[in-house]
CSV table of C-alpha atoms in Angstrom, one decimal:
chain,number,residue,atom,x,y,z
Q,1,MET,CA,15.4,-25.9,-33.6
Q,2,LYS,CA,12.9,-28.0,-35.5
Q,3,ALA,CA,9.2,-27.2,-35.3
Q,4,GLY,CA,8.4,-30.6,-33.7
Q,5,LYS,CA,10.8,-29.9,-30.9
Q,6,ILE,CA,9.2,-26.4,-30.3
Q,7,VAL,CA,5.7,-28.0,-30.1
Q,8,SER,CA,7.0,-30.6,-27.7
Q,9,ALA,CA,8.5,-28.0,-25.5
Q,10,MET,CA,5.3,-26.0,-25.5
Q,11,MET,CA,3.4,-29.1,-24.5
Q,12,LEU,CA,5.8,-29.7,-21.6
Q,13,GLY,CA,5.2,-26.1,-20.5
Q,14,GLY,CA,1.5,-26.7,-20.4
Q,15,LEU,CA,1.9,-29.6,-18.0
Q,16,ILE,CA,3.7,-27.6,-15.4
Q,17,SER,CA,1.7,-26.9,-12.2
Q,18,THR,CA,2.6,-23.8,-10.3
Q,19,GLY,CA,1.9,-22.4,-6.9
Q,20,ALA,CA,3.4,-19.4,-5.2
Q,21,TYR,CA,3.4,-17.1,-2.3
Q,22,ALA,CA,4.1,-13.6,-3.4
Q,23,THR,CA,5.5,-10.2,-2.4
Q,24,ASN,CA,3.3,-7.5,-4.0
Q,25,GLY,CA,0.2,-8.4,-2.2
Q,26,TYR,CA,-0.4,-11.9,-3.5
Q,27,PHE,CA,1.2,-11.2,-7.0
Q,28,ALA,CA,4.7,-12.4,-7.9
Q,29,SER,CA,7.3,-9.7,-7.6
Q,30,GLY,CA,8.6,-10.6,-11.1
Q,31,TYR,CA,8.6,-13.3,-13.8
Q,32,GLY,CA,11.8,-15.0,-14.9
Q,33,ILE,CA,14.9,-15.7,-12.8
Q,34,GLN,CA,16.9,-12.8,-14.3
Q,35,SER,CA,14.1,-10.3,-13.7
Q,36,GLN,CA,13.8,-11.5,-10.1
Q,37,GLY,CA,17.4,-10.8,-9.6
Q,38,MET,CA,16.7,-7.2,-10.5
Q,39,GLY,CA,13.7,-6.7,-8.2
Q,40,GLY,CA,11.2,-7.8,-10.8
Q,41,VAL,CA,12.1,-5.2,-13.4
Q,42,SER,CA,11.2,-6.3,-16.9
Q,43,ILE,CA,8.7,-4.0,-18.7
Q,44,ALA,CA,11.4,-2.1,-20.7
Q,45,PHE,CA,14.3,-4.5,-20.2
Q,46,PRO,CA,13.5,-8.1,-21.4
Q,47,GLN,CA,16.3,-10.6,-20.6
Q,48,ASP,CA,14.6,-14.0,-21.0
Q,49,SER,CA,11.4,-15.4,-22.5
Q,50,LEU,CA,9.5,-15.0,-19.2
Q,51,ALA,CA,9.6,-11.3,-19.9
Q,52,ALA,CA,6.5,-11.7,-22.0
Q,53,ALA,CA,4.6,-12.2,-18.7
Q,54,SER,CA,5.4,-8.5,-17.8
Q,55,ASN,CA,5.2,-7.1,-21.4
Q,56,PRO,CA,4.1,-9.2,-24.4
Q,57,ALA,CA,5.9,-6.7,-26.8
Q,58,SER,CA,9.2,-7.8,-25.4
Q,59,ILE,CA,9.4,-11.0,-27.4
Q,60,GLY,CA,10.0,-8.9,-30.5
Q,61,PHE,CA,13.5,-8.3,-29.2
Q,62,LEU,CA,14.4,-11.8,-27.8
Q,63,GLY,CA,14.8,-13.9,-30.9
Q,64,ASP,CA,14.7,-17.6,-30.5
Q,65,ARG,CA,15.2,-18.8,-27.0
Q,66,LEU,CA,13.9,-21.3,-24.4
Q,67,ASP,CA,14.0,-20.9,-20.6
Q,68,VAL,CA,13.2,-23.4,-17.8
Q,69,GLY,CA,13.6,-22.4,-14.2
Q,70,VAL,CA,12.5,-23.2,-10.6
Q,71,THR,CA,12.3,-21.1,-7.5
Q,72,TYR,CA,12.6,-22.3,-3.9
Q,73,PHE,CA,10.3,-20.2,-1.8
Q,74,GLN,CA,10.3,-20.1,2.1
Q,75,PRO,CA,7.9,-17.7,3.7
Q,76,ASN,CA,7.6,-17.1,7.5
Q,77,ARG,CA,4.1,-16.0,8.6
Q,78,SER,CA,2.7,-15.5,12.1
Q,79,ALA,CA,-0.2,-13.8,13.9
Q,80,THR,CA,-0.8,-12.5,17.5
Q,81,LEU,CA,-4.3,-11.9,18.8
Q,82,SER,CA,-4.8,-9.9,22.0
Q,83,ASN,CA,-7.5,-7.9,23.9
Q,84,SER,CA,-9.9,-10.5,22.6
Q,85,GLY,CA,-13.6,-10.5,23.3
Q,86,TYR,CA,-16.9,-12.0,22.1
Q,87,GLY,CA,-20.4,-10.7,22.5
Q,88,GLY,CA,-19.3,-7.7,24.5
Q,89,GLN,CA,-17.4,-9.9,27.0
Q,90,SER,CA,-13.6,-10.0,27.5
Q,91,MET,CA,-12.2,-13.4,26.6
Q,92,PRO,CA,-8.5,-13.6,27.6
Q,93,SER,CA,-8.5,-17.3,26.7
Q,94,MET,CA,-8.8,-16.3,23.1
Q,95,ASN,CA,-5.5,-14.4,23.2
Q,96,GLY,CA,-2.4,-16.0,21.8
Q,97,SER,CA,0.5,-16.1,19.3
Q,98,TYR,CA,0.3,-18.4,16.3
Q,99,ASP,CA,2.7,-19.9,13.9
Q,100,GLY,CA,1.4,-20.1,10.3
Q,101,ASN,CA,4.3,-22.2,8.9
Q,102,GLY,CA,2.8,-25.7,8.9
Q,103,THR,CA,3.8,-25.7,5.3
Q,104,LYS,CA,7.3,-24.4,5.4
Q,105,SER,CA,8.5,-24.1,1.7
Q,106,PHE,CA,7.4,-24.3,-1.9
Q,107,TRP,CA,8.9,-25.1,-5.3
Q,108,ILE,CA,7.7,-22.8,-8.1
Q,109,PRO,CA,8.6,-23.8,-11.7
Q,110,GLU,CA,8.5,-21.6,-14.8
Q,111,PHE,CA,8.8,-22.1,-18.5
Q,112,GLY,CA,9.1,-19.8,-21.5
Q,113,ILE,CA,9.9,-20.1,-25.2
Q,114,THR,CA,10.0,-17.5,-28.0
Q,115,LYS,CA,10.4,-17.8,-31.8
Q,116,ALA,CA,11.1,-15.1,-34.4
Q,117,ILE,CA,9.0,-15.9,-37.4
Q,118,ASN,CA,10.6,-13.1,-39.5
Q,119,LYS,CA,11.8,-9.5,-38.9
Q,120,GLU,CA,8.3,-8.3,-38.0
Q,121,PHE,CA,6.5,-11.1,-36.1
Q,122,SER,CA,7.5,-13.3,-33.1
Q,123,VAL,CA,5.5,-15.8,-31.1
Q,124,GLY,CA,6.0,-17.3,-27.7
Q,125,LEU,CA,4.5,-19.2,-24.8
Q,126,ASN,CA,4.8,-18.7,-21.0
Q,127,VAL,CA,3.7,-20.9,-18.1
Q,128,PHE,CA,4.2,-19.4,-14.7
Q,129,GLY,CA,2.7,-18.8,-11.3
Q,130,ASN,CA,1.2,-15.3,-11.1
Q,131,GLY,CA,1.1,-15.5,-7.3
Q,132,GLY,CA,-0.8,-17.1,-4.5
Q,133,MET,CA,-1.3,-17.3,-0.8
Q,134,ASN,CA,-0.7,-20.0,1.9
Q,135,THR,CA,-1.1,-20.3,5.6
Q,136,ASN,CA,-1.2,-23.5,7.6
Q,137,TYR,CA,-1.4,-22.7,11.3
Q,138,THR,CA,0.1,-25.3,13.7
Q,139,ALA,CA,-2.6,-24.7,16.4
Q,140,ARG,CA,-6.3,-24.0,16.5
Q,141,ILE,CA,-7.2,-20.3,16.7
Q,142,PRO,CA,-10.3,-19.6,18.8
Q,143,GLN,CA,-11.5,-16.8,16.6
Q,144,PHE,CA,-11.7,-19.2,13.6
Q,145,ASN,CA,-12.5,-22.6,15.0
Q,146,GLY,CA,-12.9,-22.5,18.8
Q,147,GLY,CA,-16.7,-22.1,18.9
Q,148,THR,CA,-19.6,-24.5,18.7
Q,149,ALA,CA,-19.6,-25.4,15.0
Q,150,GLN,CA,-20.3,-29.0,14.3
Q,151,GLY,CA,-18.2,-31.4,12.2
Q,152,THR,CA,-14.5,-32.0,11.5
Q,153,ALA,CA,-14.0,-28.3,10.5
Q,154,ASN,CA,-13.8,-27.4,14.1
Q,155,ASN,CA,-10.9,-29.8,14.8
Q,156,ASN,CA,-8.6,-28.8,11.9
Q,157,THR,CA,-6.1,-25.9,12.3
Q,158,PRO,CA,-7.0,-22.8,10.3
Q,159,GLY,CA,-5.3,-22.2,6.9
Q,160,VAL,CA,-5.8,-21.4,3.3
Q,161,ASN,CA,-4.0,-22.3,0.1
Q,162,LEU,CA,-4.4,-20.3,-3.2
Q,163,GLU,CA,-2.4,-21.3,-6.3
Q,164,GLN,CA,-2.6,-19.6,-9.7
Q,165,MET,CA,-1.2,-20.9,-12.9
Q,166,PHE,CA,-1.0,-18.8,-16.1
Q,167,ILE,CA,-0.6,-20.3,-19.6
Q,168,SER,CA,0.0,-17.4,-22.0
Q,169,PRO,CA,0.6,-17.6,-25.8
Q,170,THR,CA,2.0,-14.4,-27.2
Q,171,VAL,CA,2.5,-12.7,-30.5
Q,172,SER,CA,4.4,-9.5,-31.2
Q,173,TRP,CA,4.6,-7.2,-34.3
Q,174,LYS,CA,7.3,-4.7,-35.1
Q,175,PRO,CA,5.7,-2.2,-37.5
Q,176,ILE,CA,9.0,-0.3,-37.7
Q,177,GLU,CA,12.4,-1.2,-36.5
Q,178,ASN,CA,12.9,-1.0,-32.7
Q,179,GLN,CA,9.2,-0.5,-32.0
Q,180,SER,CA,7.2,-3.6,-30.9
Q,181,LEU,CA,3.5,-4.2,-30.1
Q,182,GLY,CA,2.4,-7.4,-28.4
Q,183,VAL,CA,-0.6,-9.2,-27.2
Q,184,SER,CA,-0.9,-12.3,-24.9
Q,185,LEU,CA,-3.9,-14.5,-24.6
Q,186,ILE,CA,-4.1,-15.8,-21.0
Q,187,TYR,CA,-5.6,-18.9,-19.6
Q,188,VAL,CA,-5.7,-19.0,-15.8
Q,189,ASN,CA,-6.4,-21.9,-13.5
Q,190,GLN,CA,-6.8,-21.3,-9.7
Q,191,THR,CA,-6.9,-23.9,-6.9
Q,192,PHE,CA,-8.1,-23.0,-3.5
Q,193,SER,CA,-8.7,-24.8,-0.2
Q,194,ALA,CA,-9.5,-23.7,3.4
Q,195,THR,CA,-9.5,-25.5,6.7
Q,196,GLY,CA,-10.4,-24.8,10.3
Q,197,LEU,CA,-12.9,-22.0,9.8
Q,198,GLY,CA,-15.7,-23.7,11.6
Q,199,ASN,CA,-16.9,-20.6,13.5
Q,200,PHE,CA,-18.1,-19.1,10.2
Q,201,ALA,CA,-19.7,-22.3,8.9
Q,202,SER,CA,-23.1,-21.6,10.3
Q,203,PRO,CA,-26.5,-20.4,8.8
Q,204,GLN,CA,-26.1,-17.1,10.7
Q,205,ALA,CA,-22.6,-16.3,9.3
Q,206,SER,CA,-22.8,-17.7,5.7
Q,207,SER,CA,-25.3,-17.7,2.8
Q,208,SER,CA,-24.0,-21.3,2.1
Q,209,TYR,CA,-22.6,-22.5,5.3
Q,210,LYS,CA,-21.7,-26.0,4.0
Q,211,ASN,CA,-19.4,-24.3,1.5
Q,212,VAL,CA,-17.1,-22.4,3.9
Q,213,THR,CA,-14.4,-24.7,5.0
Q,214,ASP,CA,-12.8,-28.1,4.8
Q,215,ASN,CA,-14.1,-29.0,1.4
Q,216,GLY,CA,-10.7,-30.0,-0.2
Q,217,ASN,CA,-9.4,-28.3,-3.3
Q,218,SER,CA,-11.7,-26.3,-5.5
Q,219,ASN,CA,-10.8,-25.2,-9.0
Q,220,SER,CA,-11.6,-22.0,-10.9
Q,221,SER,CA,-10.6,-20.9,-14.5
Q,222,GLY,CA,-10.9,-18.0,-16.8
Q,223,PHE,CA,-9.5,-16.3,-19.9
Q,224,GLY,CA,-8.1,-12.9,-20.4
Q,225,TYR,CA,-5.5,-10.9,-22.3
Q,226,GLN,CA,-2.6,-8.5,-21.9
Q,227,LEU,CA,-1.4,-5.7,-24.3
Q,228,GLY,CA,2.1,-4.2,-24.4
Q,229,TRP,CA,4.4,-1.8,-26.3
Q,230,LEU,CA,8.2,-1.6,-26.1
Q,231,GLY,CA,10.3,1.0,-27.9
Q,232,LYS,CA,14.0,1.4,-28.2
Q,233,PHE,CA,14.7,5.0,-29.0
Q,234,THR,CA,18.5,5.0,-28.9
Q,235,ASP,CA,21.2,2.6,-27.9
Q,236,TYR,CA,20.8,4.1,-24.4
Q,237,LEU,CA,17.0,4.4,-23.8
Q,238,SER,CA,14.1,2.0,-23.9
Q,239,VAL,CA,10.5,2.6,-22.7
Q,240,GLY,CA,7.6,0.1,-22.3
Q,241,VAL,CA,4.0,0.0,-21.2
Q,242,ARG,CA,1.6,-2.8,-20.5
Q,243,TYR,CA,-2.1,-3.3,-19.6
Q,244,GLN,CA,-4.0,-6.3,-18.4
Q,245,PRO,CA,-7.8,-5.9,-17.7
Q,246,LYS,CA,-9.6,-7.8,-15.0
Q,247,ILE,CA,-9.9,-11.5,-15.7
Q,248,THR,CA,-13.3,-12.9,-14.8
Q,249,MET,CA,-13.0,-16.3,-13.2
Q,250,SER,CA,-15.5,-19.1,-12.6
Q,251,SER,CA,-16.5,-19.4,-9.0
Q,252,PHE,CA,-15.0,-21.7,-6.4
Q,253,GLY,CA,-18.1,-23.8,-6.0
Q,254,SER,CA,-16.9,-25.6,-2.9
Q,255,TYR,CA,-16.3,-22.3,-1.2
Q,256,SER,CA,-19.3,-20.3,-2.4
Q,257,GLY,CA,-20.2,-19.6,1.2
Q,258,LEU,CA,-16.8,-18.0,1.9
Q,259,PHE,CA,-16.0,-15.6,-0.9
Q,260,ALA,CA,-18.3,-12.7,-1.7
Q,261,GLY,CA,-20.4,-13.2,-4.8
Q,262,GLY,CA,-20.9,-17.0,-4.3
Q,263,GLY,CA,-17.3,-18.0,-4.5
Q,264,SER,CA,-16.1,-15.4,-7.0
Q,265,PHE,CA,-12.3,-14.6,-7.0
Q,266,ASP,CA,-11.4,-12.7,-10.1
Q,267,ILE,CA,-7.9,-11.6,-11.2
Q,268,PRO,CA,-7.4,-7.8,-10.6
Q,269,GLU,CA,-6.8,-5.4,-13.4
Q,270,THR,CA,-3.1,-4.3,-13.6
Q,271,TYR,CA,-1.1,-1.8,-15.7
Q,272,GLY,CA,2.4,-0.5,-15.7
Q,273,ALA,CA,5.3,1.3,-17.4
Q,274,GLY,CA,9.0,0.8,-17.5
Q,275,LEU,CA,12.2,2.6,-18.4
Q,276,ALA,CA,15.7,1.2,-19.1
Q,277,PHE,CA,18.8,3.3,-19.5
Q,278,ASN,CA,22.3,2.3,-20.5
Q,279,PRO,CA,25.0,4.7,-19.2
Q,280,THR,CA,27.5,2.4,-20.9
Q,281,LYS,CA,27.2,-0.6,-23.2
Q,282,ASP,CA,27.7,-3.0,-20.3
Q,283,ILE,CA,25.5,-1.4,-17.6
Q,284,THR,CA,21.7,-1.2,-17.6
Q,285,LEU,CA,19.7,0.8,-15.0
Q,286,ALA,CA,16.0,0.0,-15.1
Q,287,ALA,CA,12.8,0.9,-13.3
Q,288,ASP,CA,9.2,-0.4,-13.4
Q,289,TYR,CA,5.9,1.0,-12.1
Q,290,GLN,CA,2.9,-1.2,-11.6
Q,291,ASN,CA,-0.6,-0.6,-10.3
Q,292,ILE,CA,-2.7,-3.6,-9.0
Q,293,LYS,CA,-6.4,-3.0,-8.4
Q,294,TYR,CA,-7.1,-5.4,-5.5
Q,295,GLY,CA,-9.7,-2.8,-4.3
Q,296,ASN,CA,-11.9,-3.5,-7.4
Q,297,ILE,CA,-12.5,-7.2,-6.6
Q,298,PRO,CA,-15.3,-7.6,-4.0
Q,299,SER,CA,-14.1,-10.9,-2.5
Q,300,ILE,CA,-10.6,-9.4,-2.0
Q,301,ALA,CA,-11.7,-5.8,-1.2
Q,302,ASN,CA,-14.9,-5.9,0.8
Q,303,PRO,CA,-14.2,-4.9,4.4
Q,304,ILE,CA,-14.9,-7.2,7.3
Q,305,SER,CA,-17.3,-4.7,8.7
Q,306,ASN,CA,-19.7,-5.9,6.0
Q,307,PHE,CA,-20.5,-8.7,8.5
Q,308,ASN,CA,-22.9,-6.1,10.0
Q,309,THR,CA,-25.2,-6.1,7.0
Q,310,ALA,CA,-24.3,-9.2,4.9
Q,311,GLN,CA,-23.4,-12.9,5.2
Q,312,LEU,CA,-20.2,-14.5,3.9
Q,313,GLY,CA,-20.7,-15.6,0.3
Q,314,SER,CA,-23.4,-13.0,-0.5
Q,315,THR,CA,-22.9,-10.2,-3.1
Q,316,ASN,CA,-21.8,-7.7,-0.5
Q,317,GLY,CA,-20.3,-10.3,1.9
Q,318,PRO,CA,-17.2,-9.5,3.9
Q,319,GLY,CA,-13.8,-10.1,2.4
Q,320,PHE,CA,-10.2,-9.3,3.2
Q,321,GLY,CA,-10.4,-5.5,2.9
Q,322,TRP,CA,-7.4,-5.2,0.5
Q,323,GLN,CA,-6.7,-1.8,-1.2
Q,324,ASN,CA,-5.3,-0.9,-4.6
Q,325,ILE,CA,-1.5,-0.7,-4.5
Q,326,ASN,CA,1.3,0.9,-6.4
Q,327,VAL,CA,4.5,-1.1,-6.9
Q,328,TYR,CA,7.9,0.3,-7.7
Q,329,LYS,CA,10.8,-1.8,-9.0
Q,330,LEU,CA,14.5,-0.7,-9.4
Q,331,GLY,CA,17.3,-2.8,-10.8
Q,332,ALA,CA,20.8,-2.7,-12.3
Q,333,ASN,CA,22.6,-5.2,-14.6
Q,334,TRP,CA,26.3,-5.2,-15.3
Q,335,ARG,CA,27.8,-7.4,-18.0
Q,336,ILE,CA,31.2,-7.9,-16.4
Q,337,ASN,CA,32.7,-9.8,-19.3
Q,338,PRO,CA,31.5,-12.2,-22.1
Q,339,SER,CA,31.0,-15.0,-19.5
Q,340,TRP,CA,29.4,-13.2,-16.5
Q,341,ALA,CA,26.6,-10.7,-15.7
Q,342,VAL,CA,25.6,-9.6,-12.2
Q,343,ARG,CA,22.5,-7.7,-11.1
Q,344,VAL,CA,20.8,-6.2,-8.0
Q,345,GLY,CA,17.3,-5.0,-7.4
Q,346,TYR,CA,14.8,-3.5,-5.0
Q,347,ASN,CA,11.1,-3.8,-4.9
Q,348,PHE,CA,8.6,-1.8,-2.7
Q,349,ASN,CA,4.9,-1.3,-2.7
Q,350,ASP,CA,2.0,0.2,-0.8
Q,351,GLN,CA,0.5,-1.8,2.1
Q,352,PRO,CA,-2.5,-3.7,0.7
Q,353,ILE,CA,-3.9,-4.5,4.2
Q,354,PRO,CA,-5.3,-1.6,6.3
Q,355,SER,CA,-4.9,-1.9,10.0
Q,356,SER,CA,-8.7,-2.3,10.4
Q,357,GLN,CA,-8.7,-5.5,8.4
Q,358,THR,CA,-6.3,-7.7,10.4
Q,359,LEU,CA,-8.7,-10.4,11.6
Q,360,PHE,CA,-9.5,-12.2,8.3
Q,361,ASN,CA,-6.0,-11.5,7.1
Q,362,VAL,CA,-4.6,-13.8,9.7
Q,363,LEU,CA,-5.4,-16.2,6.9
Q,364,ALA,CA,-3.8,-14.1,4.2
Q,365,PRO,CA,-1.0,-12.0,5.8
Q,366,GLY,CA,0.5,-10.5,2.6
Q,367,VAL,CA,1.9,-7.6,4.4
Q,368,ILE,CA,5.5,-7.5,3.0
Q,369,THR,CA,6.2,-4.1,1.3
Q,370,GLN,CA,10.0,-4.3,0.7
Q,371,GLN,CA,12.2,-6.8,-1.0
Q,372,ALA,CA,15.9,-6.7,-2.1
Q,373,SER,CA,17.5,-9.2,-4.6
Q,374,ILE,CA,20.8,-10.1,-6.2
Q,375,GLY,CA,21.4,-12.3,-9.2
Q,376,ALA,CA,23.9,-13.5,-11.8
Q,377,THR,CA,24.1,-15.2,-15.2
Q,378,TYR,CA,26.9,-17.4,-16.5
Q,379,TYR,CA,27.1,-17.5,-20.3
Q,380,ILE,CA,28.3,-20.8,-21.8
Q,381,GLY,CA,29.3,-19.7,-25.3
Q,382,LYS,CA,26.7,-17.9,-27.4
Q,383,GLU,CA,23.9,-20.4,-27.0
Q,384,TYR,CA,23.5,-21.4,-23.3
Q,385,GLU,CA,23.3,-19.6,-20.0
Q,386,ILE,CA,22.6,-20.4,-16.4
Q,387,SER,CA,21.0,-17.8,-14.1
Q,388,GLY,CA,20.3,-17.6,-10.4
Q,389,PHE,CA,19.0,-15.2,-7.9
Q,390,TYR,CA,18.4,-14.7,-4.2
Q,391,ALA,CA,15.7,-12.3,-2.7
Q,392,ARG,CA,14.8,-11.3,0.8
Q,393,GLY,CA,11.4,-10.0,1.6
Q,394,PHE,CA,12.0,-7.9,4.8
Q,395,SER,CA,9.9,-8.5,7.9
Q,396,GLN,CA,6.8,-6.4,8.1
Q,397,THR,CA,4.1,-6.1,10.8
Q,398,VAL,CA,0.6,-4.7,10.6
Q,399,THR,CA,-1.4,-4.3,13.8
Q,400,GLY,CA,-5.0,-3.2,14.2
Q,401,ASN,CA,-8.2,-3.5,16.1
Q,402,TYR,CA,-11.2,-5.5,14.7
Q,403,SER,CA,-14.9,-5.8,15.4
Q,404,ALA,CA,-17.0,-8.2,13.4
Q,405,ALA,CA,-19.5,-11.1,13.9
Q,406,GLY,CA,-19.4,-10.4,17.7
Q,407,LEU,CA,-15.6,-10.7,17.8
Q,408,THR,CA,-13.5,-7.9,19.1
Q,409,GLY,CA,-9.8,-7.5,19.7
Q,410,THR,CA,-6.4,-6.7,18.3
Q,411,SER,CA,-4.6,-8.7,15.6
Q,412,SER,CA,-1.0,-8.3,14.6
Q,413,LEU,CA,0.3,-9.9,11.4
Q,414,ASN,CA,3.9,-10.5,10.6
Q,415,MET,CA,5.7,-12.0,7.6
Q,416,HIS,CA,9.2,-12.2,6.0
Q,417,GLN,CA,10.4,-14.5,3.2
Q,418,ASP,CA,13.4,-15.8,1.3
Q,419,SER,CA,13.5,-16.9,-2.4
Q,420,LEU,CA,16.3,-18.7,-4.3
Q,421,GLY,CA,16.0,-19.5,-8.0
Q,422,LEU,CA,17.9,-21.2,-10.8
Q,423,ALA,CA,17.2,-21.3,-14.6
Q,424,PHE,CA,18.6,-22.6,-17.8
Q,425,GLY,CA,18.4,-20.6,-21.0
Q,426,TRP,CA,19.0,-21.7,-24.6
Q,427,LYS,CA,19.3,-19.4,-27.5
Q,428,TYR,CA,18.5,-22.0,-30.2
């Protein structure tokens, strides 16, 4: 592949816009169609160029390849509010069940390319959606926009949309054979919008009440990095580790009265480790562990009870009350013959949303904790391959009582989801 074509491919990748709804909280369960067919496993078992998103050291073992894929994503989210009250008075009229599927499906593209410069150094580029969150309720919810707030915000149905795009150039170095170190520089662009939150767009509830809801899309950006190591100790055993510190993002200016810290919404710190074992030359069993520190980001982690002492948008303003979570990924890959490989996977994690934080999380019901997947790759000669996967995020419900800003009651959140993806790979 000529250098000019590589540059053109990288420029194409930079133009891809991605949005996603995710499984491990609001993070994606995995990166790359082949990884997603194995429950997101990738840290010690790189299969395509998107593996650099999980471990930058992996490109030292991938050679020259290009991957382009797309995932069709269909989440199903809903909420039920009961035992509702306001100002110490019972308010049965505020009870109800609500469908959050005004936007029913999403297309999520991905792009990756790697190039071995020599036996020691490799470079690559990834463009992918790290995750995201979307709700678009089909009816007004009294707790969010049934009060006396003025303006069009009170007439729109509640919902939020968060999209994250990562553009990540990577370099790896193999100081000795079968040992690779890697680093990725990361540029992140986030887009956020909120509608129908008129009850909270008041001087009493927010430090910047005109910047709470119905202000269209607001953008945020930031730079970070990721470090990784991957070692192949025998033909049967590989081990990898990766670390990505918190990425400090610019604020969502149009929503500075909603998120704690004046619209701050940083990317949480994450770290992980992986293991891959080959009982035979055609079968690989792999496992990843990941920790996501949602609990260290105020706008994500501050509990709704902070309403008792602080306004929305202030330094200690209320947030979504999410906790740090552990994520576990298990997968198996079987190369049946030179033309076909099949894979299965299972992904499970701690619940990020405590039962005491269900009111605000009507907007962000990322409650799924278990997902299973299957996948396959068809190899067309030695250069080309077509991969696909299907994943099911199993139905999960979190129910809890809330008391904040004069509102009391019980909120029950439910979500399940389906994903179907297809990718083309080229070993050039």
